[in-house]
Short mmCIF file of C-alpha atoms in Angstrom, two decimals:
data_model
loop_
_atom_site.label_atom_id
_atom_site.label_comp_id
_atom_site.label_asym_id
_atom_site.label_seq_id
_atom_site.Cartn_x
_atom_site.Cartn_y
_atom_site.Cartn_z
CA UNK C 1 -2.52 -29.34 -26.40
CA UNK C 2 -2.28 -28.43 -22.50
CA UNK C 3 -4.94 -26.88 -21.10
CA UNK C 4 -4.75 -22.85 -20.16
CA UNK C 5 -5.43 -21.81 -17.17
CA UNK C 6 -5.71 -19.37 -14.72
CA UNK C 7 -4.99 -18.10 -10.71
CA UNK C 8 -5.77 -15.15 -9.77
CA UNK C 9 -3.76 -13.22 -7.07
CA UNK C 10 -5.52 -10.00 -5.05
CA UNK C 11 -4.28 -7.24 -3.59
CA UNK C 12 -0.49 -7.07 -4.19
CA UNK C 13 0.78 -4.21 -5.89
CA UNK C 14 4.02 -3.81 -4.76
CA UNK C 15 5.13 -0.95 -6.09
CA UNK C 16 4.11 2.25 -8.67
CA UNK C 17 6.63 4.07 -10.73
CA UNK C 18 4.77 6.97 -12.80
CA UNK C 19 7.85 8.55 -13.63
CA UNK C 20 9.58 5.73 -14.77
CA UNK C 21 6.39 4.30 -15.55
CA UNK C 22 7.60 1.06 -14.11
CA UNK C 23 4.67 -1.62 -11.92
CA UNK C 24 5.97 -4.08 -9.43
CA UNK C 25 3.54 -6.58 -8.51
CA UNK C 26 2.90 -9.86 -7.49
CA UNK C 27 1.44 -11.93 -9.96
CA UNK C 28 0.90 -15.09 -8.13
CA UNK C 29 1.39 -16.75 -4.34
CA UNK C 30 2.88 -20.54 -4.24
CA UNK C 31 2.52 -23.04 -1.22
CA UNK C 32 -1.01 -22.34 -0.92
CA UNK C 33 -4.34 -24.46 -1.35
CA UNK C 34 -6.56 -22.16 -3.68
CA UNK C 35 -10.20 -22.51 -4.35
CA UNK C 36 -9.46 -24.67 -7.13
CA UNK C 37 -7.89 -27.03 -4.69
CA UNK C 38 -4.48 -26.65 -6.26
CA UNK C 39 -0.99 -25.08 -4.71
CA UNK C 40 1.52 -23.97 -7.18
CA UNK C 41 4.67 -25.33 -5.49
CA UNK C 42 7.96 -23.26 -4.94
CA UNK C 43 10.45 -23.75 -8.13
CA UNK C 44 7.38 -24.35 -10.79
CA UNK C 45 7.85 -21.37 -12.42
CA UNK C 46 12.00 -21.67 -12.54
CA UNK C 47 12.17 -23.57 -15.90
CA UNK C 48 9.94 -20.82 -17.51
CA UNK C 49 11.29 -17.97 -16.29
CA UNK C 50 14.69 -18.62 -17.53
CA UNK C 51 13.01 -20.19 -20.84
CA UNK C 52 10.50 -17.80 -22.00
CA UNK C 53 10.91 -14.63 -19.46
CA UNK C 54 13.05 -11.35 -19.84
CA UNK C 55 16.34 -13.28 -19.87
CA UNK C 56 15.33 -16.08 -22.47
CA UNK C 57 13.22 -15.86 -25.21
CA UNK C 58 10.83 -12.61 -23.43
CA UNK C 59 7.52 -13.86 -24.51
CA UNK C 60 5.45 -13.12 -21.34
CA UNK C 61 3.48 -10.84 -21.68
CA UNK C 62 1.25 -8.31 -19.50
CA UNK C 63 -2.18 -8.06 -20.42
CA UNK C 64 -5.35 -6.29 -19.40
CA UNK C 65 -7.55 -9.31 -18.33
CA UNK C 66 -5.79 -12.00 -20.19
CA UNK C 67 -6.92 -10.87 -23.77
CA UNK C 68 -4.24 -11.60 -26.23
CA UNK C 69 -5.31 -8.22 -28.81
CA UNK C 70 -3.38 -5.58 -29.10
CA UNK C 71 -5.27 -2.80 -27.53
CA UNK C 72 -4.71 -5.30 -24.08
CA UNK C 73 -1.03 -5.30 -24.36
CA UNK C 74 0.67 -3.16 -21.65
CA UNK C 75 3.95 -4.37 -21.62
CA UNK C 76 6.34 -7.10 -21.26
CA UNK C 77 7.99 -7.79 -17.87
CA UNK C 78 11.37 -6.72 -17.53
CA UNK C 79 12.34 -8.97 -14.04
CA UNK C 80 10.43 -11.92 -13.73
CA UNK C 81 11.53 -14.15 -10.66
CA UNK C 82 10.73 -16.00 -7.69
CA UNK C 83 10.69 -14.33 -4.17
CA UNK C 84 9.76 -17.22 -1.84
CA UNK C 85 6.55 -17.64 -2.01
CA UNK C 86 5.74 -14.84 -4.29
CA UNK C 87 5.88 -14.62 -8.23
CA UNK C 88 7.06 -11.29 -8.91
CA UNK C 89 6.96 -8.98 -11.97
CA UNK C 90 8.12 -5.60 -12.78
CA UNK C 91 6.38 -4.09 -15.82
CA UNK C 92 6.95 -0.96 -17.73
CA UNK C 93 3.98 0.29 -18.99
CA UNK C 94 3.89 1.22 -22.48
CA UNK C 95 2.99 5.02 -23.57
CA UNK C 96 -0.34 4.68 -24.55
CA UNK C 97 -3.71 5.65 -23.95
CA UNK C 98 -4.69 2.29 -22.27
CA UNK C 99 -1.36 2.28 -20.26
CA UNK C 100 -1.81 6.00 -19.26
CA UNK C 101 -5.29 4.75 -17.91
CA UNK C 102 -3.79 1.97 -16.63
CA UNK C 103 -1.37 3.78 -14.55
CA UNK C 104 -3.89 6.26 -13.01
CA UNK C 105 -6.11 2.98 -12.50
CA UNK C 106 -3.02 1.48 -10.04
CA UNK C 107 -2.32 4.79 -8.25
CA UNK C 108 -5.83 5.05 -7.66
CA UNK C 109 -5.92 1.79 -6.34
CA UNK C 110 -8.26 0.18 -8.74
CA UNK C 111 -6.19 -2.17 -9.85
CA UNK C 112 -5.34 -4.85 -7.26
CA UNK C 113 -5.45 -7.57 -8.39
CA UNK C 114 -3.27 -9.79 -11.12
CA UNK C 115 -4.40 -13.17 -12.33
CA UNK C 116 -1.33 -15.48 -14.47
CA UNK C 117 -2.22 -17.55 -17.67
CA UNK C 118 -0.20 -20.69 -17.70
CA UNK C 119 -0.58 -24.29 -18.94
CA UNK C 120 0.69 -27.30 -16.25
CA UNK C 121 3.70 -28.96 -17.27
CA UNK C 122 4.18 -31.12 -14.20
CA UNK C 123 1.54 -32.03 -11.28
CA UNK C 124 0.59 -35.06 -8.86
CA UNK C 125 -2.03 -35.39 -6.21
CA UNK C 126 -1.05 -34.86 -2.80
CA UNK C 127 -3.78 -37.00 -1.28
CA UNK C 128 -5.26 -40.02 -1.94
CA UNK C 129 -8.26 -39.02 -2.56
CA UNK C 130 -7.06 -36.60 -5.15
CA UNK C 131 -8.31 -33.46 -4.20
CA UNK C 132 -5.51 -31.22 -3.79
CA UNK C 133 -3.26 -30.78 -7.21
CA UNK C 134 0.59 -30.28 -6.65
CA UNK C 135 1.51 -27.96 -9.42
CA UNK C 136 5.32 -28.87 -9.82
CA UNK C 137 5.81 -27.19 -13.43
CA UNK C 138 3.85 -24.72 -15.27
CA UNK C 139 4.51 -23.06 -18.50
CA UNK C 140 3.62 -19.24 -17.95
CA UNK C 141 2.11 -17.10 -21.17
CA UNK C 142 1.28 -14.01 -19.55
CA UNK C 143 -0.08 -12.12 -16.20
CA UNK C 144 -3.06 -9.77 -16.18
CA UNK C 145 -3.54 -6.59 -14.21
CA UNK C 146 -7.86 -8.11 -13.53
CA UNK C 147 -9.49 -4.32 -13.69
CA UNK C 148 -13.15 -6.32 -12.58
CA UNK C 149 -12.32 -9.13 -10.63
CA UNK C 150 -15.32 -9.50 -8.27
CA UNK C 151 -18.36 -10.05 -9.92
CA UNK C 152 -20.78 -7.41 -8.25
CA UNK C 153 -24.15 -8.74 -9.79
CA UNK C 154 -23.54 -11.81 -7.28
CA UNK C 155 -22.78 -10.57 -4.03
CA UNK C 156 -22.51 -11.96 -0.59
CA UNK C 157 -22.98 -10.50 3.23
CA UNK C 158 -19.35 -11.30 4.09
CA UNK C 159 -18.33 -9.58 1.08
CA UNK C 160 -20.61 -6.89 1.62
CA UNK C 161 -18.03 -4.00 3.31
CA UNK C 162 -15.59 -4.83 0.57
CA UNK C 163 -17.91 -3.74 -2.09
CA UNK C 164 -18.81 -0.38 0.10
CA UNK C 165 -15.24 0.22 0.21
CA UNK C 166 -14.62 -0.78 -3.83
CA UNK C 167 -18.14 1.62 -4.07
CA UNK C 168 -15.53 4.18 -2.41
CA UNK C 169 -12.84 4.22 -4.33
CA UNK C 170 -14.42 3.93 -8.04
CA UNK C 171 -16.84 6.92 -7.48
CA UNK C 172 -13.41 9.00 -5.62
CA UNK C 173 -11.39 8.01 -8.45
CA UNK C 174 -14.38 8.57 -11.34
CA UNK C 175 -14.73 12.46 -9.83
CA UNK C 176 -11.56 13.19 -9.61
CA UNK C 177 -9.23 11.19 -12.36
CA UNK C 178 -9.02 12.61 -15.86
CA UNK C 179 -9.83 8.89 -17.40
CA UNK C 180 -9.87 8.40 -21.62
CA UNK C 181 -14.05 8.54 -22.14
CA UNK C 182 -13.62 4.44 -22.98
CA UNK C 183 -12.78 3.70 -19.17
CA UNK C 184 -14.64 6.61 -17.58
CA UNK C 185 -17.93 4.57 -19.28
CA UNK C 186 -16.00 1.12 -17.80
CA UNK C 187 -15.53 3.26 -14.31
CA UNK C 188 -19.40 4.17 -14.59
CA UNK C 189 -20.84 0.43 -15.36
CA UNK C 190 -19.30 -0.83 -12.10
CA UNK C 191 -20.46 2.29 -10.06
CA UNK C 192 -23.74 1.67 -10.75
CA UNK C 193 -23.92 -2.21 -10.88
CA UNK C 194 -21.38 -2.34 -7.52
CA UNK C 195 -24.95 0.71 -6.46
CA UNK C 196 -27.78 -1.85 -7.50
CA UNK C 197 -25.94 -5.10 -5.83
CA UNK C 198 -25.67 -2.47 -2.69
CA UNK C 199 -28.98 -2.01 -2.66
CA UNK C 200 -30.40 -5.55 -3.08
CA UNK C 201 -29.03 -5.61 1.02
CA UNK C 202 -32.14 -2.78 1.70
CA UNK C 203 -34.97 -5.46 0.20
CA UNK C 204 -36.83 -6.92 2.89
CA UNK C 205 -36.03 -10.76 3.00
CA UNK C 206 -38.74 -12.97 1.48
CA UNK C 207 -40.52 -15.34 3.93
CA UNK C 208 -39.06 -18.88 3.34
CA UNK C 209 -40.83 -21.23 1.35
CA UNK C 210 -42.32 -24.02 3.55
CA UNK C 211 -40.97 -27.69 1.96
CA UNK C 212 -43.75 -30.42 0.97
CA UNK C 213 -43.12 -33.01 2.72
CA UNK C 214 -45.09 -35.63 0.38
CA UNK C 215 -42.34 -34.43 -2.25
CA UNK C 216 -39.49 -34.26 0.14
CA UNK C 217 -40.36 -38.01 0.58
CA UNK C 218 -40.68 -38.93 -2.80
CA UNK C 219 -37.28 -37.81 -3.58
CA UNK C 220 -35.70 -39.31 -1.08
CA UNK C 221 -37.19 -42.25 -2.19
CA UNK C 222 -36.12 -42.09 -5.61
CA UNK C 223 -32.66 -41.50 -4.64
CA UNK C 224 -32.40 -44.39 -2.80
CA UNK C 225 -33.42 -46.50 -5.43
CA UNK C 226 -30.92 -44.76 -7.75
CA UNK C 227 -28.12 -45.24 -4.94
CA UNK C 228 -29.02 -49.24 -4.88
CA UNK C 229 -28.79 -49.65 -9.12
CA UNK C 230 -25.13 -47.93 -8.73
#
């Protein structure tokens, strides 16, 4: 069995239809190194598009955060294609409490980001040292609308004004949407862990540590001898 996995793709909603209830979106970028050291190549989604997507068999599916239940499902893709570097999707949402959430969650601007489940069909190494994957062929299953992509409970400086600005837009959207009580709770979780990862910033920085250099020694030591048994 092939192995599932995952990219994720941030910050391209292309387009919101509430009336038609209709989501454009870009589900994945190709011709780019990720952090995985991988680029999906142009053409690798081709064979499963026309296989598996709204023209063949239609068994993609669009999921809340790539759980295959049923309360997750929020659609099937009715155009799935390539638009030169850019997988593209356009969803309509189905008529239910999680996609009426849903729906206020992209207008709102919480969701923006999509991450694609897939298994590699095809792939080579680029380099001879193997570190960057050519992904020539995948086998898609489904992309997810990712409501909590960045993990606020580990944050970063450079990430810092992101998370302000995420802060922003949960607590503007938490006041004034008219969210199911289920996602309201979700909306109030992030507020207040996105609030305590904020505030970790404030702390005044511990004094470093001071190595021993008796240890320091010792280790280097050992690795050495570990280095000449390889």
């Amino acid at each position: 069995m092939r192995q599932y996995e995952y990219k994720d793709m941030t910050g391209m909603v292309a387009d919101v239809d509430t009336q038609a209830r209709k989501v454009k979106a870009v589900w994945s970028r190709m011709g780019n190194v990720d952090l995985d050291g991988d680029i999906i190549m142009q053409g690798a989604f081709t064979k499963t598009i026309a296989e598996c997507g709204p023209m063949g068999k239609n068994q993609i599916w669009s999921l809340i955060d790539h759980k295959a239940m049923m309360g997750c499902v929020i659609g099937k893709p009715i155009e799935l294609y390539e638009d030169g570097d850019m997988l593209i999707a356009v969803t309509p949402i189905l008529d239910t409490e999680m996609g009426e959430d849903v729906l206020k969650m992209y207008m709102s601007g919480l969701i923006n980001q999509h991450s694609i489940g897939f298994a590699t069909i095809k792939s080579d190494f680029q380099d001879q040292d193997q570190t960057i994957r050519q992904i020539k062929e995948v086998k898609l299953y489904e992309g997810s609308a990712v409501l909590w992509g960045a993990n606020p409970m580990t944050p970063t400086l450079s990430i810092t004004k992101d998370f302000k600005h995420r802060l922003d837009t949960l607590e503007n959207a938490y006041n004034n949407g008219s969210f199911t009580d289920k996602t309201a709770s979700r909306l109030e979780i992030e507020i207040n862990q996105l609030k305590s990862a904020l505030n970790a910033f404030t702390l005044p920085a511990q004094k470093a540590v001071e190595p021993n250099s008796e240890l320091l020694a010792a280790l280097r030591s050992t690795n050495q001898s570990l280095k000449n048994l390889l």
